């Protein structure tokens, strides 16, 4: 899947620039020395100055899905659906692309790699790449960066999916990474 158009090569697609109110022809809209995409990834306001965060843009809000242990940043203009039965949050753009996060109860002894191996059939498995969120949660990305698994606690794994919904380009890659990076413990925040 091809990435969306990024006219100024700042890490945000031109469509994402509209979400955050940044300029698609200016890689550092607020001229603070940091590319707009880098600021979104790190949860900072790409057209504001420290200590402003994405929450100050109005484009992003923090959400604590009912019945789930986590809180996460979502795009305010998107549609959000919570299923307490499936323990799933789906947030959908007007383009039809969506992000899902599903909460799974797991044994404390099960690693992320073991969870992945048990969940994904052999023919669909990809190489995995480890990462760590801004809050220090450990995770693994699939090679195509369409799916990530995060160890949220000893007994909870979160599965994040970027669902293209018929799109032929990935328009919200940086927003998906922001979505994962914003993950915090909703039980501690309540």
Coordinates of C-alpha atoms in Angstrom, one line a residue:
X1 CA 0.0 0.0 0.0
X2 CA 1.4 3.4 -1.0
X3 CA 1.7 6.3 1.4
X4 CA -0.5 9.3 1.0
X5 CA 0.9 12.5 -0.6
X6 CA 3.2 14.5 1.6
X7 CA 4.0 17.6 -0.4
X8 CA 6.4 19.1 2.2
X9 CA 8.0 15.8 3.3
X10 CA 7.3 16.5 7.0
X11 CA 5.9 13.1 7.9
X12 CA 2.2 14.2 7.7
X13 CA 0.2 13.5 4.6
X14 CA -1.5 16.5 3.0
X15 CA -4.8 15.0 4.4
X16 CA -3.3 14.9 7.9
X17 CA -2.2 18.5 7.6
X18 CA -5.8 19.4 7.3
X19 CA -6.6 17.5 10.5
X20 CA -4.1 19.4 12.6
X21 CA -4.4 22.8 10.9
X22 CA -0.8 22.8 9.6
X23 CA 0.4 23.9 6.2
X24 CA 1.0 21.2 3.6
X25 CA 3.7 23.3 1.9
X26 CA 5.6 24.1 5.0
X27 CA 7.4 21.3 6.9
X28 CA 7.7 23.2 10.1
X29 CA 4.4 25.2 10.3
X30 CA 5.2 26.8 13.7
X31 CA 8.9 27.3 12.8
X32 CA 10.1 25.8 16.1
X33 CA 12.8 23.6 14.5
X34 CA 10.7 20.4 14.6
X35 CA 8.9 18.9 11.6
X36 CA 5.1 18.8 11.9
X37 CA 5.0 15.0 11.7
X38 CA 7.6 14.6 14.4
X39 CA 5.6 16.9 16.7
X40 CA 2.4 14.9 16.1
X41 CA 4.2 11.6 16.7
X42 CA 5.5 13.0 20.1
X43 CA 2.0 14.4 20.9
X44 CA 2.9 18.1 20.6
X45 CA 0.9 20.8 18.9
X46 CA 2.5 21.1 15.4
X47 CA 1.3 24.8 15.0
X48 CA 1.9 25.9 18.6
X49 CA 4.7 26.2 21.1
X50 CA 5.8 24.2 24.1
X51 CA 4.2 23.2 26.4
X52 CA 1.1 23.0 24.0
X53 CA 0.1 19.4 23.1
X54 CA -2.2 17.9 20.5
X55 CA -5.0 18.2 23.0
X56 CA -4.6 22.0 22.7
X57 CA -5.3 21.9 19.0
X58 CA -9.0 21.0 19.4
X59 CA -8.4 18.4 16.6
X60 CA -7.7 15.7 19.2
X61 CA -9.4 14.6 22.4
X62 CA -8.6 12.1 25.1
X63 CA -11.0 9.2 25.3
X64 CA -11.6 6.5 28.0
X65 CA -13.7 3.8 26.3
X66 CA -16.3 2.4 28.6
X67 CA -15.3 -0.8 30.3
X68 CA -11.7 -0.6 29.1
X69 CA -8.5 -0.1 31.0
X70 CA -6.9 2.5 28.7
X71 CA -7.2 6.1 27.6
X72 CA -6.2 7.2 24.2
X73 CA -6.2 10.3 21.9
X74 CA -8.7 10.3 19.1
X75 CA -9.5 12.7 16.3
X76 CA -12.5 14.8 17.3
X77 CA -14.0 14.9 13.8
X78 CA -14.0 11.1 13.4
X79 CA -16.7 8.7 14.4
X80 CA -15.9 6.6 17.5
X81 CA -17.6 3.3 18.3
X82 CA -17.1 1.3 21.5
X83 CA -18.1 -2.3 21.9
X84 CA -17.9 -3.4 25.5
X85 CA -18.9 -6.9 24.4
X86 CA -15.8 -7.2 22.1
X87 CA -13.7 -4.8 24.1
X88 CA -13.0 -2.8 21.0
X89 CA -12.7 0.9 20.1
X90 CA -13.1 1.8 16.4
X91 CA -12.4 5.3 15.3
X92 CA -13.3 6.0 11.6
X93 CA -12.3 8.9 9.3
X94 CA -14.8 10.3 6.7
X95 CA -12.6 8.5 4.0
X96 CA -13.6 5.1 5.5
X97 CA -10.2 4.4 6.9
X98 CA -10.3 3.4 10.6
X99 CA -8.2 2.4 13.6
X100 CA -9.2 -0.3 16.0
X101 CA -7.9 -1.2 19.3
X102 CA -9.0 -4.4 20.9
X103 CA -8.3 -5.4 24.5
X104 CA -7.3 -9.0 25.3
X105 CA -7.0 -10.7 28.6
X106 CA -3.8 -12.8 28.6
X107 CA -1.8 -14.9 31.0
X108 CA 1.1 -12.9 32.6
X109 CA 3.6 -15.5 31.4
X110 CA 2.6 -15.0 27.7
X111 CA 4.9 -12.8 25.7
X112 CA 3.8 -10.5 22.9
X113 CA 5.4 -12.8 20.3
X114 CA 3.6 -15.8 21.8
X115 CA 0.3 -13.9 21.7
X116 CA 1.0 -13.0 18.0
X117 CA 1.9 -16.6 17.1
X118 CA -1.3 -17.9 18.7
X119 CA -3.5 -15.2 17.2
X120 CA -2.2 -15.0 13.6
X121 CA -2.3 -18.1 11.3
X122 CA 1.1 -19.1 9.9
X123 CA 0.4 -17.9 6.3
X124 CA -0.5 -14.4 7.5
X125 CA 2.4 -13.9 9.9
X126 CA 5.0 -11.1 9.2
X127 CA 8.3 -10.1 10.6
X128 CA 7.9 -8.2 13.8
X129 CA 9.7 -5.0 15.0
X130 CA 9.9 -4.1 18.7
X131 CA 9.0 -0.6 19.8
X132 CA 8.2 1.4 23.0
X133 CA 5.4 4.0 23.4
X134 CA 5.9 7.5 24.9
X135 CA 4.5 6.1 28.2
X136 CA 7.0 3.2 28.1
X137 CA 4.7 0.4 27.0
X138 CA 6.5 -2.3 25.0
X139 CA 5.1 -3.3 21.7
X140 CA 5.7 -5.1 18.4
X141 CA 4.8 -3.8 14.9
X142 CA 4.0 -6.1 11.9
X143 CA 6.3 -5.5 9.0
X144 CA 3.7 -3.5 7.1
X145 CA 3.0 -1.3 10.1
X146 CA -0.7 -2.0 9.7
X147 CA -0.9 -3.8 13.1
X148 CA 0.7 -3.3 16.5
X149 CA 0.5 -5.3 19.7
X150 CA 1.2 -3.5 23.0
X151 CA 1.7 -5.1 26.4
X152 CA -0.5 -2.9 28.4
X153 CA -0.2 -4.7 31.7
X154 CA 0.8 -8.2 33.0
X155 CA -2.6 -9.5 32.0
X156 CA -3.7 -7.3 29.1
X157 CA -2.5 -7.0 25.4
X158 CA -3.9 -4.4 23.1
X159 CA -4.1 -5.0 19.4
X160 CA -4.1 -1.9 17.2
X161 CA -5.1 -2.2 13.5
X162 CA -5.1 0.3 10.7
X163 CA -8.0 -0.7 8.5
X164 CA -7.8 0.8 5.0
X165 CA -11.5 0.4 4.2
X166 CA -11.0 0.2 0.5
X167 CA -8.4 3.1 0.4
X168 CA -5.4 2.5 -1.9
X169 CA -3.1 4.8 0.0
X170 CA -2.3 5.1 3.7
X171 CA -3.4 8.6 4.5
X172 CA -3.2 8.6 8.3
X173 CA 0.1 6.8 9.1
X174 CA 1.4 9.4 11.5
X175 CA -2.0 9.8 13.1
X176 CA -2.1 6.0 13.7
X177 CA 1.3 6.2 15.4
X178 CA 0.1 9.1 17.5
X179 CA -3.0 7.0 18.4
X180 CA -0.8 4.3 19.8
X181 CA 1.8 6.7 21.3
X182 CA -1.0 8.5 23.3
X183 CA -1.9 5.3 25.2
X184 CA -2.2 5.8 29.0
X185 CA -3.7 3.9 31.8
X186 CA -7.4 4.9 32.2
X187 CA -7.7 3.2 35.6
X188 CA -5.0 5.4 37.1
X189 CA -6.5 8.6 35.5
X190 CA -10.1 8.0 36.6

